[in-house]
PDB file of C-alpha atoms and ligand atoms in Angstrom:
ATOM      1  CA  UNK L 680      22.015  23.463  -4.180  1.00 96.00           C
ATOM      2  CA  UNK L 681      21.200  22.899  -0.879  1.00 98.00           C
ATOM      3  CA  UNK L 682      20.948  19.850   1.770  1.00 98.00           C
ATOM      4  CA  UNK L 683      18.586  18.400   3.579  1.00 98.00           C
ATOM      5  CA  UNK L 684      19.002  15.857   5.999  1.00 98.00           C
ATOM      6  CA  UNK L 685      16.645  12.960   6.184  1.00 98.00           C
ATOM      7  CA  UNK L 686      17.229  11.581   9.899  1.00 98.00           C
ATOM      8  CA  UNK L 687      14.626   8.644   9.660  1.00 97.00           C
ATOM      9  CA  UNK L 688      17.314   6.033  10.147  1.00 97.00           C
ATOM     10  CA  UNK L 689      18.296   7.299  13.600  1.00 98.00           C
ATOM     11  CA  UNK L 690      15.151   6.307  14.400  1.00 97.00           C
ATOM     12  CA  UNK L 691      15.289   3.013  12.991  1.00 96.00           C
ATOM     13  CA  UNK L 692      18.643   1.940  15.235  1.00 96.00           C
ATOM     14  CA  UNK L 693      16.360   3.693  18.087  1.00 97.00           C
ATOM     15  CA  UNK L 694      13.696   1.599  17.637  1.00 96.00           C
ATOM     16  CA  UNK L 695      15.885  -1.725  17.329  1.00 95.00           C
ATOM     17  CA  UNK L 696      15.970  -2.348  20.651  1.00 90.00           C
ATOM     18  CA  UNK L 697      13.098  -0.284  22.054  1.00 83.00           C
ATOM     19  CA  UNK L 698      15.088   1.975  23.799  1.00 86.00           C
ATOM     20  CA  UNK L 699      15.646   6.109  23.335  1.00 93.00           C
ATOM     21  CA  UNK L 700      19.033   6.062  21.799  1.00 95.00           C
ATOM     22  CA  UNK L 701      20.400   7.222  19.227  1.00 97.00           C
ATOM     23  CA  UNK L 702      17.455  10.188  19.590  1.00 98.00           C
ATOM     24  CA  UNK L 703      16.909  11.561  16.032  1.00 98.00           C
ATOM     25  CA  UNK L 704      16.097  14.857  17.731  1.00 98.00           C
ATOM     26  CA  UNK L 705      19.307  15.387  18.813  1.00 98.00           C
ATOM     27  CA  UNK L 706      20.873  14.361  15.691  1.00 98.00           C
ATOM     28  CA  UNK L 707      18.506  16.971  13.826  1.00 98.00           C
ATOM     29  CA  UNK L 708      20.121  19.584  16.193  1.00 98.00           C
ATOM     30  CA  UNK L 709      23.782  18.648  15.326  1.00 98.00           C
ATOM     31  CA  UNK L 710      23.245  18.405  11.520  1.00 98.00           C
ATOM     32  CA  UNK L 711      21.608  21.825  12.091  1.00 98.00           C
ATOM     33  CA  UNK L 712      24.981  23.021  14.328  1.00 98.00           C
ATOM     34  CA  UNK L 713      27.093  21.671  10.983  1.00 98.00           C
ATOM     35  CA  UNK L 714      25.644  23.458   8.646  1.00 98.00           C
ATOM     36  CA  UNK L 715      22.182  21.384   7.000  1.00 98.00           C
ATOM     37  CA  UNK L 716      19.716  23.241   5.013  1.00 98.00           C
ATOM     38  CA  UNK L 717      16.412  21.375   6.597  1.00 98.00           C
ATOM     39  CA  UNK L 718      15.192  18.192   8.471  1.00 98.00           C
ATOM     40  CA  UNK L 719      13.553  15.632   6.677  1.00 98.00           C
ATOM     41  CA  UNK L 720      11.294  12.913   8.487  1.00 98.00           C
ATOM     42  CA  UNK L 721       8.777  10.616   6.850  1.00 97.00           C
ATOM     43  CA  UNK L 722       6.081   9.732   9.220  1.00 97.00           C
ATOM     44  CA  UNK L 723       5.115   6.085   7.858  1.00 95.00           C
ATOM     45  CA  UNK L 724       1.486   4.768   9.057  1.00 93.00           C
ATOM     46  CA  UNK L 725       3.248   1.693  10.654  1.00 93.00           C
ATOM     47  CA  UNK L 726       5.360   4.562  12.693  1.00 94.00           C
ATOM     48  CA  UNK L 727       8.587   1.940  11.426  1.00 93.00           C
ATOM     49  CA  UNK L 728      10.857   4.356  12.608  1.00 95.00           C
ATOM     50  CA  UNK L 729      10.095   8.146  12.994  1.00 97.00           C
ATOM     51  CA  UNK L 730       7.080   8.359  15.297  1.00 97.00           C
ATOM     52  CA  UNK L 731       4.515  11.109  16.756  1.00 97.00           C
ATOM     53  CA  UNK L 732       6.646  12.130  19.347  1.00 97.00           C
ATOM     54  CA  UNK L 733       9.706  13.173  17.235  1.00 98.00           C
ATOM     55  CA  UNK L 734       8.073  14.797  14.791  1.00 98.00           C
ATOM     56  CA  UNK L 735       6.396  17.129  17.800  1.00 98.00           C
ATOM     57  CA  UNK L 736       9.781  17.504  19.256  1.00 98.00           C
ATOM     58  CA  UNK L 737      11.485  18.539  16.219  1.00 98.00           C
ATOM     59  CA  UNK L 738       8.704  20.864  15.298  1.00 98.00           C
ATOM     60  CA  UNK L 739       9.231  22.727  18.736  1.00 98.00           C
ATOM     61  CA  UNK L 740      13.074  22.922  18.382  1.00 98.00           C
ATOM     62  CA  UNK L 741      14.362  23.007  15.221  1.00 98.00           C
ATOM     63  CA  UNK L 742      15.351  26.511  13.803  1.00 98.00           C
ATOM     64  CA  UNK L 743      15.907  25.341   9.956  1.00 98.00           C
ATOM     65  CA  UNK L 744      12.907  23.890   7.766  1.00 98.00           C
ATOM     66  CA  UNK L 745      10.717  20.959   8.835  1.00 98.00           C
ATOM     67  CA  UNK L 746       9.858  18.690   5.600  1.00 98.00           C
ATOM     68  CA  UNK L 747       7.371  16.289   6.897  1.00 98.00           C
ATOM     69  CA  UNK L 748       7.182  12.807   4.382  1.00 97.00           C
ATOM     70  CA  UNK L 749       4.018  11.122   4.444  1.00 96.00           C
ATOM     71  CA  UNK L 750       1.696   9.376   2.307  1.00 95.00           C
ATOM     72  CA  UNK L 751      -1.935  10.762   1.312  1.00 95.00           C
ATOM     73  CA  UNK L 752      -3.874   9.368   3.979  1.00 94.00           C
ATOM     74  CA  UNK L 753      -5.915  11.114   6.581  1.00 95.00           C
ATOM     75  CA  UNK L 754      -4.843  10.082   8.922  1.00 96.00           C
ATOM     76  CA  UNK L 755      -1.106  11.394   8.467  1.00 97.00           C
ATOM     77  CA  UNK L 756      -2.352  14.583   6.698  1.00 97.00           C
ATOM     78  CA  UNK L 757      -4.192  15.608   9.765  1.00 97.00           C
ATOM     79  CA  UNK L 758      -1.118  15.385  11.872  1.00 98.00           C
ATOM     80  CA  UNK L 759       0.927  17.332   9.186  1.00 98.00           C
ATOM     81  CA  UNK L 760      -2.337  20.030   9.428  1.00 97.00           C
ATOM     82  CA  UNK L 761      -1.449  20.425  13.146  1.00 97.00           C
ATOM     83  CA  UNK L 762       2.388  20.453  12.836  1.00 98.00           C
ATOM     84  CA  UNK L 763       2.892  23.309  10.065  1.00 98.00           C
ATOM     85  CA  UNK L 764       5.797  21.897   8.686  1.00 98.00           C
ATOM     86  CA  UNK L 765       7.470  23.864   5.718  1.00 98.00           C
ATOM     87  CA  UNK L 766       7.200  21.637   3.212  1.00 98.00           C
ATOM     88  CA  UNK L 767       4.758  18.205   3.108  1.00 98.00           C
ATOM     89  CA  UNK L 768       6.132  15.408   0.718  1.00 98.00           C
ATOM     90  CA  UNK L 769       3.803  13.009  -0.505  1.00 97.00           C
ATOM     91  CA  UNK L 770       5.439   9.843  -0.980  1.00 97.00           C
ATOM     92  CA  UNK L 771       3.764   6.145  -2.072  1.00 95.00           C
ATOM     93  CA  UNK L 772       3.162   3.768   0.827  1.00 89.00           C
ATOM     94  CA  UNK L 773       1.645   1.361  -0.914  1.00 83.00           C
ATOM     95  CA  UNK L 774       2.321  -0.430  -4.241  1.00 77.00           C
ATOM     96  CA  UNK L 775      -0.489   0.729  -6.418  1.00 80.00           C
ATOM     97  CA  UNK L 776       0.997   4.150  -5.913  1.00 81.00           C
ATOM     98  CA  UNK L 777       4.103   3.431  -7.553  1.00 80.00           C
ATOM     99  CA  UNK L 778       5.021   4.416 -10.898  1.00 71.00           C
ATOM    100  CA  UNK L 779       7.411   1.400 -12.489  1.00 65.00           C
ATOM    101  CA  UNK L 780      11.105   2.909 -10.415  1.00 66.00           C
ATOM    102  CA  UNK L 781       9.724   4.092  -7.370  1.00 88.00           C
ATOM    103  CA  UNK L 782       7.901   7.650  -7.341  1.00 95.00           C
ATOM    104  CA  UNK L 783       4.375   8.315  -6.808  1.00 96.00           C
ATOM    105  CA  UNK L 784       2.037   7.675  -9.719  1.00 96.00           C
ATOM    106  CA  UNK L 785       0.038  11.344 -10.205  1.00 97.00           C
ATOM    107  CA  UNK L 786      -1.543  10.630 -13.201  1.00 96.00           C
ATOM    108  CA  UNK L 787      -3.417   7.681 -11.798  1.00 94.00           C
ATOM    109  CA  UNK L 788      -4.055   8.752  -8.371  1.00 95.00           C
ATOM    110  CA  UNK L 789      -4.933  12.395  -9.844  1.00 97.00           C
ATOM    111  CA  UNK L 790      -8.383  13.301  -7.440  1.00 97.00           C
ATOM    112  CA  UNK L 791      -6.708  12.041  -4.374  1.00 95.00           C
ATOM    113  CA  UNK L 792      -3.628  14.149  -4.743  1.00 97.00           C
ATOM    114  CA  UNK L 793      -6.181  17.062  -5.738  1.00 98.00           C
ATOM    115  CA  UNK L 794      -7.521  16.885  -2.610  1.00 97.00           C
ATOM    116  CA  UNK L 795      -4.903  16.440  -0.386  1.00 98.00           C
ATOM    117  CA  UNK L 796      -2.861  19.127  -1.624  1.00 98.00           C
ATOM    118  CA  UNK L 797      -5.503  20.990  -1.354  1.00 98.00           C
ATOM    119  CA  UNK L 798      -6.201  20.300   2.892  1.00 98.00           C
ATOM    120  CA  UNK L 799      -2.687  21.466   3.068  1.00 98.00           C
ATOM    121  CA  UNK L 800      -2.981  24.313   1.042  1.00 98.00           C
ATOM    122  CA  UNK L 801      -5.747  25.231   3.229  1.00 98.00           C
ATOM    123  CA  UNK L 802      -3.382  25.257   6.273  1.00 98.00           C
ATOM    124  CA  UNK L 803      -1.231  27.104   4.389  1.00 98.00           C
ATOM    125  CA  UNK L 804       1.281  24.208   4.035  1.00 98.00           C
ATOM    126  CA  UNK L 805       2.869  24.093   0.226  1.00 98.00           C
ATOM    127  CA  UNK L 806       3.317  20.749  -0.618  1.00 98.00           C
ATOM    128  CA  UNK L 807       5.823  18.793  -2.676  1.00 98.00           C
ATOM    129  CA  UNK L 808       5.219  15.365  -4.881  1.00 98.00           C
ATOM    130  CA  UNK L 809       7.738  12.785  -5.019  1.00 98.00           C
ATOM    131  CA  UNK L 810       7.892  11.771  -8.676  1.00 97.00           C
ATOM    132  CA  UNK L 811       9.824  10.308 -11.570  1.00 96.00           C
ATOM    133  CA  UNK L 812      11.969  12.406 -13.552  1.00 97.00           C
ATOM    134  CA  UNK L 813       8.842  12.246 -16.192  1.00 97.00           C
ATOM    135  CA  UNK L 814       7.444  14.845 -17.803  1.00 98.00           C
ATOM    136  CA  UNK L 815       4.177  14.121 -17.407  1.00 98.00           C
ATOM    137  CA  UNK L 816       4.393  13.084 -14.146  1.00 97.00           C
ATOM    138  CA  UNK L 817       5.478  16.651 -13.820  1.00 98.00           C
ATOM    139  CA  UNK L 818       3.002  18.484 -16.108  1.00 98.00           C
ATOM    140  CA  UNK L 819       0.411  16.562 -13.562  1.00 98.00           C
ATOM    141  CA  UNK L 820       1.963  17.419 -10.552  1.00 98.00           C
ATOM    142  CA  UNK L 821       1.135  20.922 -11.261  1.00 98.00           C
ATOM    143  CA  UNK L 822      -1.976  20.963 -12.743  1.00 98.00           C
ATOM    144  CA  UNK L 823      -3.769  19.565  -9.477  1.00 98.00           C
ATOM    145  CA  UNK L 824      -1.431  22.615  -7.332  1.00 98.00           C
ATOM    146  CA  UNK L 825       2.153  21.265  -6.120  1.00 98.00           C
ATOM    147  CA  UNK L 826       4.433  23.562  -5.233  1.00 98.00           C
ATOM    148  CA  UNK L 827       7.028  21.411  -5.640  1.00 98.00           C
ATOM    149  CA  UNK L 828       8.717  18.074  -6.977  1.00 98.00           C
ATOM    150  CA  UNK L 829      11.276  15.779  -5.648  1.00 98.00           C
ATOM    151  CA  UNK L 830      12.654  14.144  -8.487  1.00 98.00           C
ATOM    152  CA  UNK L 831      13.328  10.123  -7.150  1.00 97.00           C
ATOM    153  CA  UNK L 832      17.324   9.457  -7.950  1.00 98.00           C
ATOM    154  CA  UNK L 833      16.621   5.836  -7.023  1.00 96.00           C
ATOM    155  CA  UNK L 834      17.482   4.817 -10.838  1.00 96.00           C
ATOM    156  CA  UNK L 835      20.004   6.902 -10.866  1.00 97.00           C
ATOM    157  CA  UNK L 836      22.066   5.865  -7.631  1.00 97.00           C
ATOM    158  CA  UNK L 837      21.180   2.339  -8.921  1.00 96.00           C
ATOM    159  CA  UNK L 838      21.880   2.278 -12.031  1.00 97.00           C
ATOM    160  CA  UNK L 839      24.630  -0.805 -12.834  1.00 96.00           C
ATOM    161  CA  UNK L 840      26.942   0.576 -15.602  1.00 97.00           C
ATOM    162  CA  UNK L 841      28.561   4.055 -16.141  1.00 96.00           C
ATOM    163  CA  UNK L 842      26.324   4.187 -18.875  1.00 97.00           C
ATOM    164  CA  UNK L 843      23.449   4.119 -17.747  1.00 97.00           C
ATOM    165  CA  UNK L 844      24.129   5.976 -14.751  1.00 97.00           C
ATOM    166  CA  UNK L 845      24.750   9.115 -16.918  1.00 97.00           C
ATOM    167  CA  UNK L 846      21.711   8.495 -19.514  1.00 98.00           C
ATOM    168  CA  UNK L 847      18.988   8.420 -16.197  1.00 97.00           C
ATOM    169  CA  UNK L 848      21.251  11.652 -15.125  1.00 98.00           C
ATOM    170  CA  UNK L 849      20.269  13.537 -18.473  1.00 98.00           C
ATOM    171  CA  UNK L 850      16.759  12.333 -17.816  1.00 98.00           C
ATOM    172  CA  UNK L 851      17.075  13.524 -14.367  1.00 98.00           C
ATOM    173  CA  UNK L 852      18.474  17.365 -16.059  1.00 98.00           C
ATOM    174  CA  UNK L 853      15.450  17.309 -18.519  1.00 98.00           C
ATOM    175  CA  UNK L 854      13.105  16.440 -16.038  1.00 98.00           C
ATOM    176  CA  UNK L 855      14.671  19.346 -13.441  1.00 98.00           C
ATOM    177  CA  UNK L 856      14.770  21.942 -16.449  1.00 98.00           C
ATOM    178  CA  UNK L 857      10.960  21.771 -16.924  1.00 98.00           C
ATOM    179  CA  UNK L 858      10.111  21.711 -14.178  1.00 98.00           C
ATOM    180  CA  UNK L 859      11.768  24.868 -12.967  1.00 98.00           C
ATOM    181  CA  UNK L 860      10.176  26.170 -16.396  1.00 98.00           C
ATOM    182  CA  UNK L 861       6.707  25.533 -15.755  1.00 98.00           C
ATOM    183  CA  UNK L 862       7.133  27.318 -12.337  1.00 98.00           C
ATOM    184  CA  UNK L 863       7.675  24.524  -9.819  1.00 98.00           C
ATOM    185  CA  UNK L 864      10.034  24.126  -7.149  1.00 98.00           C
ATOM    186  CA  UNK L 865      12.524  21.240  -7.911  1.00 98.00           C
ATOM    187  CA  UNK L 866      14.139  18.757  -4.844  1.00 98.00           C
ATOM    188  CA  UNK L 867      15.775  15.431  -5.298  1.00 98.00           C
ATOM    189  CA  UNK L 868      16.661  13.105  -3.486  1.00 98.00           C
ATOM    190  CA  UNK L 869      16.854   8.684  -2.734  1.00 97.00           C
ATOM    191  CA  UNK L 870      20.006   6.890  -2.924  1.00 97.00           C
ATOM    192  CA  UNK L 871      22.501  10.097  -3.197  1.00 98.00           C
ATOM    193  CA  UNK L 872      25.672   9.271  -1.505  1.00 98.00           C
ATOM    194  CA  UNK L 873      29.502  10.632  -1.127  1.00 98.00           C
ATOM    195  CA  UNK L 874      30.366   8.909  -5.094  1.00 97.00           C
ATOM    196  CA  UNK L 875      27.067   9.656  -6.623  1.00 97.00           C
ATOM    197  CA  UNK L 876      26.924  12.918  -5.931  1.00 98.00           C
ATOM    198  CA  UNK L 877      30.101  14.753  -7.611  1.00 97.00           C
ATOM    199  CA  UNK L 878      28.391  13.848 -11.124  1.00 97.00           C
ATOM    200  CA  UNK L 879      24.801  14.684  -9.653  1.00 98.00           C
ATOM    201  CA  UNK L 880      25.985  18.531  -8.804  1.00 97.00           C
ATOM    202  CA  UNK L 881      25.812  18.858 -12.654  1.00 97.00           C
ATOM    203  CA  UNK L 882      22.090  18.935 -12.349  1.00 97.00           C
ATOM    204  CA  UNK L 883      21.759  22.492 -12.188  1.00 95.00           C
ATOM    205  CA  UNK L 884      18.148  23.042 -11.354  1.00 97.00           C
ATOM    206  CA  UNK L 885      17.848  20.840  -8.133  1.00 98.00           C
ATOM    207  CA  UNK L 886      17.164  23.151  -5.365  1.00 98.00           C
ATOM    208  CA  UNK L 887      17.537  20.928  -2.743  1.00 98.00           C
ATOM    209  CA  UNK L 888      18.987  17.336  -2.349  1.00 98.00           C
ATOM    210  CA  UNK L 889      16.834  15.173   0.304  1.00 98.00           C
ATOM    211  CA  UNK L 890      19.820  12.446   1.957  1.00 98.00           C
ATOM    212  CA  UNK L 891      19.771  10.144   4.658  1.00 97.00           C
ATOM    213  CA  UNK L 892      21.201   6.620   4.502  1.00 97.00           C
ATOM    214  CA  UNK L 893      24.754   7.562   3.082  1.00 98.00           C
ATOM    215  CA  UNK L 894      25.145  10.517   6.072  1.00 98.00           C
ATOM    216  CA  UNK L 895      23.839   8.697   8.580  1.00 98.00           C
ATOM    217  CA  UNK L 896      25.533   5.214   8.267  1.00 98.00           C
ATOM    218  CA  UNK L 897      28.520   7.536   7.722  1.00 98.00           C
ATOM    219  CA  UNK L 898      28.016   9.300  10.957  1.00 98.00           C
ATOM    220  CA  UNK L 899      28.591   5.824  12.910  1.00 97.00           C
ATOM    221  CA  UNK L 900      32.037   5.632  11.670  1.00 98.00           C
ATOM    222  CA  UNK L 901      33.445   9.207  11.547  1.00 98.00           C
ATOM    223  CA  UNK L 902      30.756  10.838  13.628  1.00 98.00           C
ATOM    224  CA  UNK L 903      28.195  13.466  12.908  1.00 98.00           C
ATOM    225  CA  UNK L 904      29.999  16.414  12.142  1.00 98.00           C
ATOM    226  CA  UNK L 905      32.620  15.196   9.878  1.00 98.00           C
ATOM    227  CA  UNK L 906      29.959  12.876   7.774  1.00 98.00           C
ATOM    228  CA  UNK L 907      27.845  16.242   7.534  1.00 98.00           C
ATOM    229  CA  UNK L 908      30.501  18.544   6.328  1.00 98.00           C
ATOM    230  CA  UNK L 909      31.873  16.350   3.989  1.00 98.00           C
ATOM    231  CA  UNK L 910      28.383  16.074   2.551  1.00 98.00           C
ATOM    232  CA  UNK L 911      28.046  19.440   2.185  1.00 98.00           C
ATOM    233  CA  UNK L 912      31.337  20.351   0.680  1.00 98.00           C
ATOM    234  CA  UNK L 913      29.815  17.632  -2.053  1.00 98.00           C
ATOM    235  CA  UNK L 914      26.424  19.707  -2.222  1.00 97.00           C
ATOM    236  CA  UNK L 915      28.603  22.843  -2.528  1.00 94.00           C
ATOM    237  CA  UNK L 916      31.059  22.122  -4.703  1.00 91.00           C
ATOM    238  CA  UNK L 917      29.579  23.783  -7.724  1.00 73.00           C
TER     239      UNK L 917
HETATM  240  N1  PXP F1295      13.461  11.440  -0.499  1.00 76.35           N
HETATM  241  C1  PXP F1295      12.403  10.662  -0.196  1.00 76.35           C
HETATM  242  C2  PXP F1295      11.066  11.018  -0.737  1.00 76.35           C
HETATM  243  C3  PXP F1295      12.553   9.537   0.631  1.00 76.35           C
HETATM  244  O1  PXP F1295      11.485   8.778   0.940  1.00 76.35           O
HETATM  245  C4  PXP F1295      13.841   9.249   1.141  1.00 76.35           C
HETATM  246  C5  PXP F1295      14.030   8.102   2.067  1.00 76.35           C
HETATM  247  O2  PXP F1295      13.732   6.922   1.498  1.00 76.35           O
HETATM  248  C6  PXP F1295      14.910  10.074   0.776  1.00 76.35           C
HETATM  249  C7  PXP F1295      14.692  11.171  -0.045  1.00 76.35           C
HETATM  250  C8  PXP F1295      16.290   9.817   1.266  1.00 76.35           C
HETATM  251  O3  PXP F1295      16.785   8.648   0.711  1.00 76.35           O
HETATM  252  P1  PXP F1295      18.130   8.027   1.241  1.00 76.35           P
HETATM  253  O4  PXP F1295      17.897   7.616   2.660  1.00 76.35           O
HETATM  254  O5  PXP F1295      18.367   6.874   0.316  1.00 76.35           O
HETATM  255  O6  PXP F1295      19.197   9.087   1.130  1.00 76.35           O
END
């Protein structure tokens, strides 16, 4: 499995006071330094926290994978067209794109999707949907051309009893297993953090886990390196 590390709430504190620290360039840098898989920023029409100039920045100087979040709106898609990043993830930014838990609803947004995946293809960007651990959600997903699927683990790191933490993980393995059968690539990633993970690493065809929140609010009390290596002895322990 591998780790990426979504930096977006750098750029929140940033933005709390209007001033250029904490830079979520440089963090990007130092997770890269420690050992990270990829940088993950979601560029969010209201520019809420990561905005146009970090996602420029990071494009010039970062030497691991650039997985640019964003929802399907022109907008957005033409700045993704001009950055190249690895990997676009199309994420809801707006209710009626939600499925019930969280991920984006293909099935009912199915032309939209069509075409936006297909701009990107275009510019030779492969593109990932962020989606429910639903099978045909999945079977969707690549019928109008994702590459790829990030599974949301929202239910999952929320669920409120042992129980039904493990029964939304054996969705979550169903989900993973068909879609690495049917060809796609398979991320995952919302609400993963130090406890959840040790049972998540049983999901054994994840590719890549997307994390923020947990890293970087752990980051402010043990610093960057240690709250990135721990994460990744997590990732790697299986
Ligand atoms: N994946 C996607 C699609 C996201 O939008 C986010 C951020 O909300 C994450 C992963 C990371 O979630 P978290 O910050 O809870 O780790």
């Amino acid at each position: 499995m591998k780790f990426s590390i979504n930096i977006n709430h750098v750029a929140t504190l940033r933005n709390a006071r209007g001033e250029v620290q904490p830079d979520p360039v440089t963090y990007a840098l130092m997770a890269e330094q420690y050992g990270v898989d990829g940088i993950v920023v979601h560029l969010r029409e209201d520019r809420r926290h990561i905005n146009d100039r970090d996602v420029k920045l990071l494009r010039e100087v970062i030497t691991t994978k650039l997985d640019l979040e964003m929802a399907a709106e022109p907008e957005i898609i033409t700045i993704a067209c001009e950055t190249q990043p690895e990997l676009a993830t199309l994420v809801p930014e707006k209710r009626e794109e939600l499925t019930t838990e969280g991920g984006l609803n293909v099935l009912d947004n199915i032309e939209r999707l069509k075409d936006t995946i297909a701009e990107l293809h275009n510019r030779n960007i492969p593109v990932s949907l962020f989606i429910e651990p639903d099978v045909d959600q999945i079977d969707a997903s690549l019928d109008i051309g994702a590459d790829v699927i990030e599974i949301h683990t929202g239910t999952y790191a929320n669920a409120a009893t042992e129980e039904d933490m493990l029964e939304e993980l054996e969705r979550i393995k169903v989900a993973a297993r068909h879609a690495k059968r049917i060809g796609l690539g398979v991320n995952a990633g919302h609400g993963l953090n130090y406890n959840n993970m040790k049972e998540f690493i049983s999901v054994e065809d994840v590719d890549e886990v997307s994390i923020g929140q947990s890293v970087i609010a752990r980051s402010i009390f043990v610093g960057v390196e240690q709250a990135i290596k721990e994460m990744l002895a997590l990732v790697n322990a299986k």
